[in-house]
Amino acid sequence: DAGITQSPRYKITETGRQVTLMCHQTWSHSYMFWYRQDLGHGLRLIYYSAAADITDKGEVPDGYVVSRSKTENFPLTLESATRSQTSVYFCASSLKVDGANVLTFGAGSRLTVL
Amino acid sequence: GQNIDQPTEMTATEGAIVQINCTYQTSGFNGLFWYQQHAGEAPTFLSYNVLDGLEEKGRFSSFLSRSKGYSYLLLKELQMKDSASYLCASVDSNYQLIWGAGTKLIIKP
């Protein structure tokens, strides 16, 4: 299916474990993003990527690692999960619409760290 | 610092009109977005304003005043399906999005 897909949709893990959230887009958009969404906060940017092999930190990168070996994939890894990383994670890609760089989001990955 | 303010929650009646306000303070300004997010779902794009004035799209309109650092989203002829959170996001000088915490809109019959 065309679009942006995230997996897994739901994940429960334990403190200290490594977790990888997958993101795949079929549009060949250059820019991709990872956000986390927590109650009482706006979406917060973790990492973004302008193209394959180009990644950059966002507002809250600590504890996360990303890679982008192929344009269509942008996985997010929590190397050693902490309870504070319990959140809903959204992957997005950017499309130009009437001059604006509009984000299209995946369905989200809800992560619980026990 | 950079800051986006919008009300936490609003309630309106089906068929009525509601205005959701957003004030922003960002380093530079390159436009303002409104997104809609239904509970448990991803945000979806509603509107983008970069010039002052009102942009109308069907039942939804968005207004921007750059001099006042202010925007609003106007929803007319409210329907139950409009119950959602509405996210305001400003584009700063680095073309990064700064997001508000969202306004949860509750529609009552």
Short mmCIF file of C-alpha atoms in Angstrom, two decimals:
data_model
loop_
_atom_site.label_atom_id
_atom_site.label_comp_id
_atom_site.label_asym_id
_atom_site.label_seq_id
_atom_site.Cartn_x
_atom_site.Cartn_y
_atom_site.Cartn_z
CA ASP A 1 0.00 0.00 0.00
CA ALA A 2 1.19 3.51 -0.73
CA GLY A 3 1.93 5.77 2.18
CA ILE A 4 3.92 5.71 5.36
CA THR A 5 3.76 2.68 7.62
CA GLN A 6 5.08 2.15 11.10
CA SER A 7 5.72 -1.06 12.99
CA PRO A 8 5.08 -2.28 15.54
CA ARG A 9 1.91 -0.35 16.36
CA TYR A 10 2.13 -1.39 20.01
CA LYS A 11 5.14 -2.50 22.00
CA ILE A 12 5.72 -3.26 25.65
CA THR A 13 9.31 -3.66 26.78
CA GLU A 14 11.40 -3.52 29.92
CA THR A 15 13.88 -0.98 31.13
CA GLY A 16 17.31 -1.52 29.62
CA ARG A 17 16.17 -3.42 26.53
CA GLN A 18 16.87 -2.28 22.99
CA VAL A 19 13.85 -1.45 20.88
CA THR A 20 13.63 -0.55 17.21
CA LEU A 21 10.65 1.18 15.68
CA MET A 22 10.37 0.85 11.93
CA CYS A 23 9.18 3.42 9.43
CA HIS A 24 8.70 2.84 5.72
CA GLN A 25 7.42 5.26 3.06
CA THR A 26 6.55 4.52 -0.54
CA TRP A 27 6.64 8.07 -1.92
CA SER A 28 10.42 8.55 -2.11
CA HIS A 29 10.13 11.76 -0.08
CA SER A 30 13.51 13.18 0.80
CA TYR A 31 12.73 14.34 4.31
CA MET A 32 11.67 12.01 7.10
CA PHE A 33 11.11 12.73 10.77
CA TRP A 34 10.61 11.02 14.12
CA TYR A 35 8.45 12.71 16.75
CA ARG A 36 7.26 11.70 20.17
CA GLN A 37 3.93 12.78 21.56
CA ASP A 38 3.24 12.96 25.28
CA LEU A 39 0.25 14.32 27.18
CA GLY A 40 0.60 18.01 27.87
CA HIS A 41 3.38 18.46 25.34
CA GLY A 42 3.40 19.34 21.71
CA LEU A 43 4.98 16.95 19.26
CA ARG A 44 8.71 16.92 19.92
CA LEU A 45 11.22 16.20 17.19
CA ILE A 46 13.70 13.44 17.97
CA TYR A 47 15.63 13.12 14.72
CA TYR A 48 15.15 13.97 11.10
CA SER A 49 16.77 13.04 7.82
CA ALA A 50 17.13 15.11 4.67
CA ALA A 51 18.16 12.18 2.47
CA ALA A 52 19.73 8.74 2.61
CA ASP A 53 22.79 8.75 4.89
CA ILE A 54 22.00 12.27 6.17
CA THR A 55 20.50 12.53 9.64
CA ASP A 56 20.35 15.29 12.22
CA LYS A 57 19.28 15.75 15.82
CA GLY A 58 16.04 17.36 16.78
CA GLU A 59 14.89 18.75 20.09
CA VAL A 60 15.06 15.53 22.17
CA PRO A 61 17.63 13.12 20.64
CA ASP A 62 19.19 11.70 23.82
CA GLY A 63 18.73 7.94 24.16
CA TYR A 64 17.78 7.47 20.51
CA VAL A 65 19.66 6.41 17.40
CA VAL A 66 18.53 6.59 13.77
CA SER A 67 19.83 5.44 10.45
CA ARG A 68 18.80 5.96 6.84
CA SER A 69 20.61 3.62 4.51
CA LYS A 70 17.71 3.70 2.03
CA THR A 71 15.41 6.61 1.19
CA GLU A 72 12.29 4.64 2.07
CA ASN A 73 13.30 3.41 5.54
CA PHE A 74 14.01 5.41 8.68
CA PRO A 75 14.23 3.19 11.77
CA LEU A 76 14.42 4.61 15.29
CA THR A 77 16.31 2.65 17.94
CA LEU A 78 16.15 3.06 21.68
CA GLU A 79 19.48 1.53 22.71
CA SER A 80 18.57 1.04 26.37
CA ALA A 81 14.94 1.89 27.00
CA THR A 82 13.94 3.96 30.02
CA ARG A 83 10.50 4.58 31.53
CA SER A 84 10.67 8.20 30.41
CA GLN A 85 10.66 6.93 26.82
CA THR A 86 7.14 5.58 27.23
CA SER A 87 5.33 7.55 24.57
CA VAL A 88 3.61 7.50 21.22
CA TYR A 89 6.12 7.77 18.40
CA PHE A 90 5.19 9.18 15.01
CA CYS A 91 7.21 8.92 11.86
CA ALA A 92 6.51 11.47 9.14
CA SER A 93 7.67 12.43 5.68
CA SER A 94 7.46 15.81 4.02
CA LEU A 95 5.62 16.71 0.85
CA LYS A 96 5.42 20.13 -0.83
CA VAL A 97 1.78 21.24 -1.06
CA ASP A 98 1.03 24.74 -2.43
CA GLY A 99 4.47 25.94 -1.33
CA ALA A 100 4.27 24.46 2.16
CA ASN A 101 6.28 21.48 3.40
CA VAL A 102 3.38 19.43 4.71
CA LEU A 103 4.08 16.52 7.02
CA THR A 104 2.28 13.24 6.46
CA PHE A 105 2.37 11.02 9.51
CA GLY A 106 2.38 7.29 10.01
CA ALA A 107 -0.24 5.76 12.29
CA GLY A 108 2.09 5.85 15.29
CA SER A 109 3.84 3.34 17.52
CA ARG A 110 2.71 3.23 21.13
CA LEU A 111 5.64 2.19 23.32
CA THR A 112 5.40 1.26 26.99
CA VAL A 113 8.59 0.78 28.98
CA LEU A 114 8.06 -1.07 32.27
CA GLY B 1 12.57 30.80 24.00
CA GLN B 2 10.11 29.44 21.50
CA ASN B 3 6.55 28.98 22.61
CA ILE B 4 3.16 28.10 21.19
CA ASP B 5 0.05 28.68 23.30
CA GLN B 6 -3.40 27.30 22.63
CA PRO B 7 -6.27 26.41 24.95
CA THR B 8 -6.19 22.91 26.37
CA GLU B 9 -9.84 22.11 25.81
CA MET B 10 -12.95 23.66 24.29
CA THR B 11 -16.56 22.55 24.09
CA ALA B 12 -19.04 23.49 21.38
CA THR B 13 -22.45 22.43 20.13
CA GLU B 14 -23.19 20.53 16.94
CA GLY B 15 -24.10 22.95 14.15
CA ALA B 16 -22.41 25.91 15.84
CA ILE B 17 -19.18 27.80 15.10
CA VAL B 18 -16.01 27.58 17.17
CA GLN B 19 -12.75 29.52 17.03
CA ILE B 20 -9.54 27.95 18.31
CA ASN B 21 -6.81 30.48 19.02
CA CYS B 22 -3.06 30.05 18.85
CA THR B 23 -0.34 32.51 19.82
CA TYR B 24 3.26 31.91 18.93
CA GLN B 25 6.71 33.21 19.79
CA THR B 26 9.38 31.66 17.63
CA SER B 27 12.85 32.55 16.39
CA GLY B 28 11.87 33.80 12.99
CA PHE B 29 8.66 32.87 11.22
CA ASN B 30 8.09 30.91 8.05
CA GLY B 31 4.46 30.00 8.30
CA LEU B 32 1.89 28.41 10.56
CA PHE B 33 0.20 25.03 10.27
CA TRP B 34 -2.99 23.59 11.69
CA TYR B 35 -3.39 19.84 11.99
CA GLN B 36 -6.32 17.75 13.17
CA GLN B 37 -5.76 14.67 15.30
CA HIS B 38 -8.54 12.25 16.23
CA ALA B 39 -7.98 10.25 19.39
CA GLY B 40 -5.58 7.37 18.80
CA GLU B 41 -4.77 8.48 15.28
CA ALA B 42 -2.08 10.42 13.46
CA PRO B 43 -2.26 14.18 12.90
CA THR B 44 -3.55 15.18 9.46
CA PHE B 45 -2.93 18.47 7.65
CA LEU B 46 -5.65 21.10 7.69
CA SER B 47 -4.13 24.41 6.67
CA TYR B 48 -1.02 26.51 6.17
CA ASN B 49 -0.77 30.30 6.44
CA VAL B 50 2.31 32.33 5.66
CA LEU B 51 0.70 35.68 4.78
CA ASP B 52 -1.68 37.73 6.91
CA GLY B 53 -5.34 37.13 6.38
CA LEU B 54 -7.98 34.48 6.20
CA GLU B 55 -7.73 31.25 4.19
CA GLU B 56 -11.00 29.41 3.70
CA LYS B 57 -11.37 25.72 2.94
CA GLY B 58 -14.94 24.57 3.11
CA ARG B 59 -16.15 24.55 6.71
CA PHE B 60 -12.66 25.31 8.02
CA SER B 61 -10.88 28.66 7.84
CA SER B 62 -7.53 29.74 9.23
CA PHE B 63 -6.42 33.26 10.02
CA LEU B 64 -2.97 34.70 10.58
CA SER B 65 -1.67 38.00 11.97
CA ARG B 66 2.11 38.03 11.85
CA SER B 67 2.40 41.36 13.66
CA LYS B 68 0.44 39.95 16.61
CA GLY B 69 1.94 36.45 16.55
CA TYR B 70 -1.59 35.11 16.40
CA SER B 71 -3.61 32.62 14.44
CA TYR B 72 -7.00 31.04 14.75
CA LEU B 73 -8.81 28.10 13.25
CA LEU B 74 -12.51 28.65 12.62
CA LEU B 75 -14.79 25.65 12.29
CA LYS B 76 -18.32 26.24 11.01
CA GLU B 77 -21.40 24.01 11.00
CA LEU B 78 -19.80 21.74 13.55
CA GLN B 79 -20.32 18.02 13.16
CA MET B 80 -19.75 15.27 15.71
CA LYS B 81 -16.82 14.02 13.63
CA ASP B 82 -15.04 17.33 14.30
CA SER B 83 -14.42 16.14 17.85
CA ALA B 84 -10.63 15.92 17.84
CA SER B 85 -7.51 17.70 18.95
CA TYR B 86 -6.33 20.63 16.86
CA LEU B 87 -2.59 21.24 16.75
CA CYS B 88 -1.01 24.56 15.93
CA ALA B 89 2.61 24.59 14.70
CA SER B 90 4.84 27.51 13.77
CA VAL B 91 7.76 27.22 11.35
CA ASP B 92 10.85 28.89 12.76
CA SER B 93 13.84 30.48 11.03
CA ASN B 94 15.47 27.05 10.58
CA TYR B 95 12.28 25.72 9.00
CA GLN B 96 11.68 23.52 12.04
CA LEU B 97 8.15 23.07 13.31
CA ILE B 98 7.41 24.23 16.86
CA TRP B 99 4.21 22.54 18.06
CA GLY B 100 1.59 23.59 20.54
CA ALA B 101 0.22 20.98 22.96
CA GLY B 102 -3.07 20.91 21.07
CA THR B 103 -6.66 21.92 21.80
CA LYS B 104 -9.09 19.12 22.48
CA LEU B 105 -12.44 20.06 20.94
CA ILE B 106 -15.51 18.35 22.35
CA ILE B 107 -18.71 18.58 20.31
CA LYS B 108 -22.00 18.09 22.12
CA PRO B 109 -25.27 17.24 20.38
#
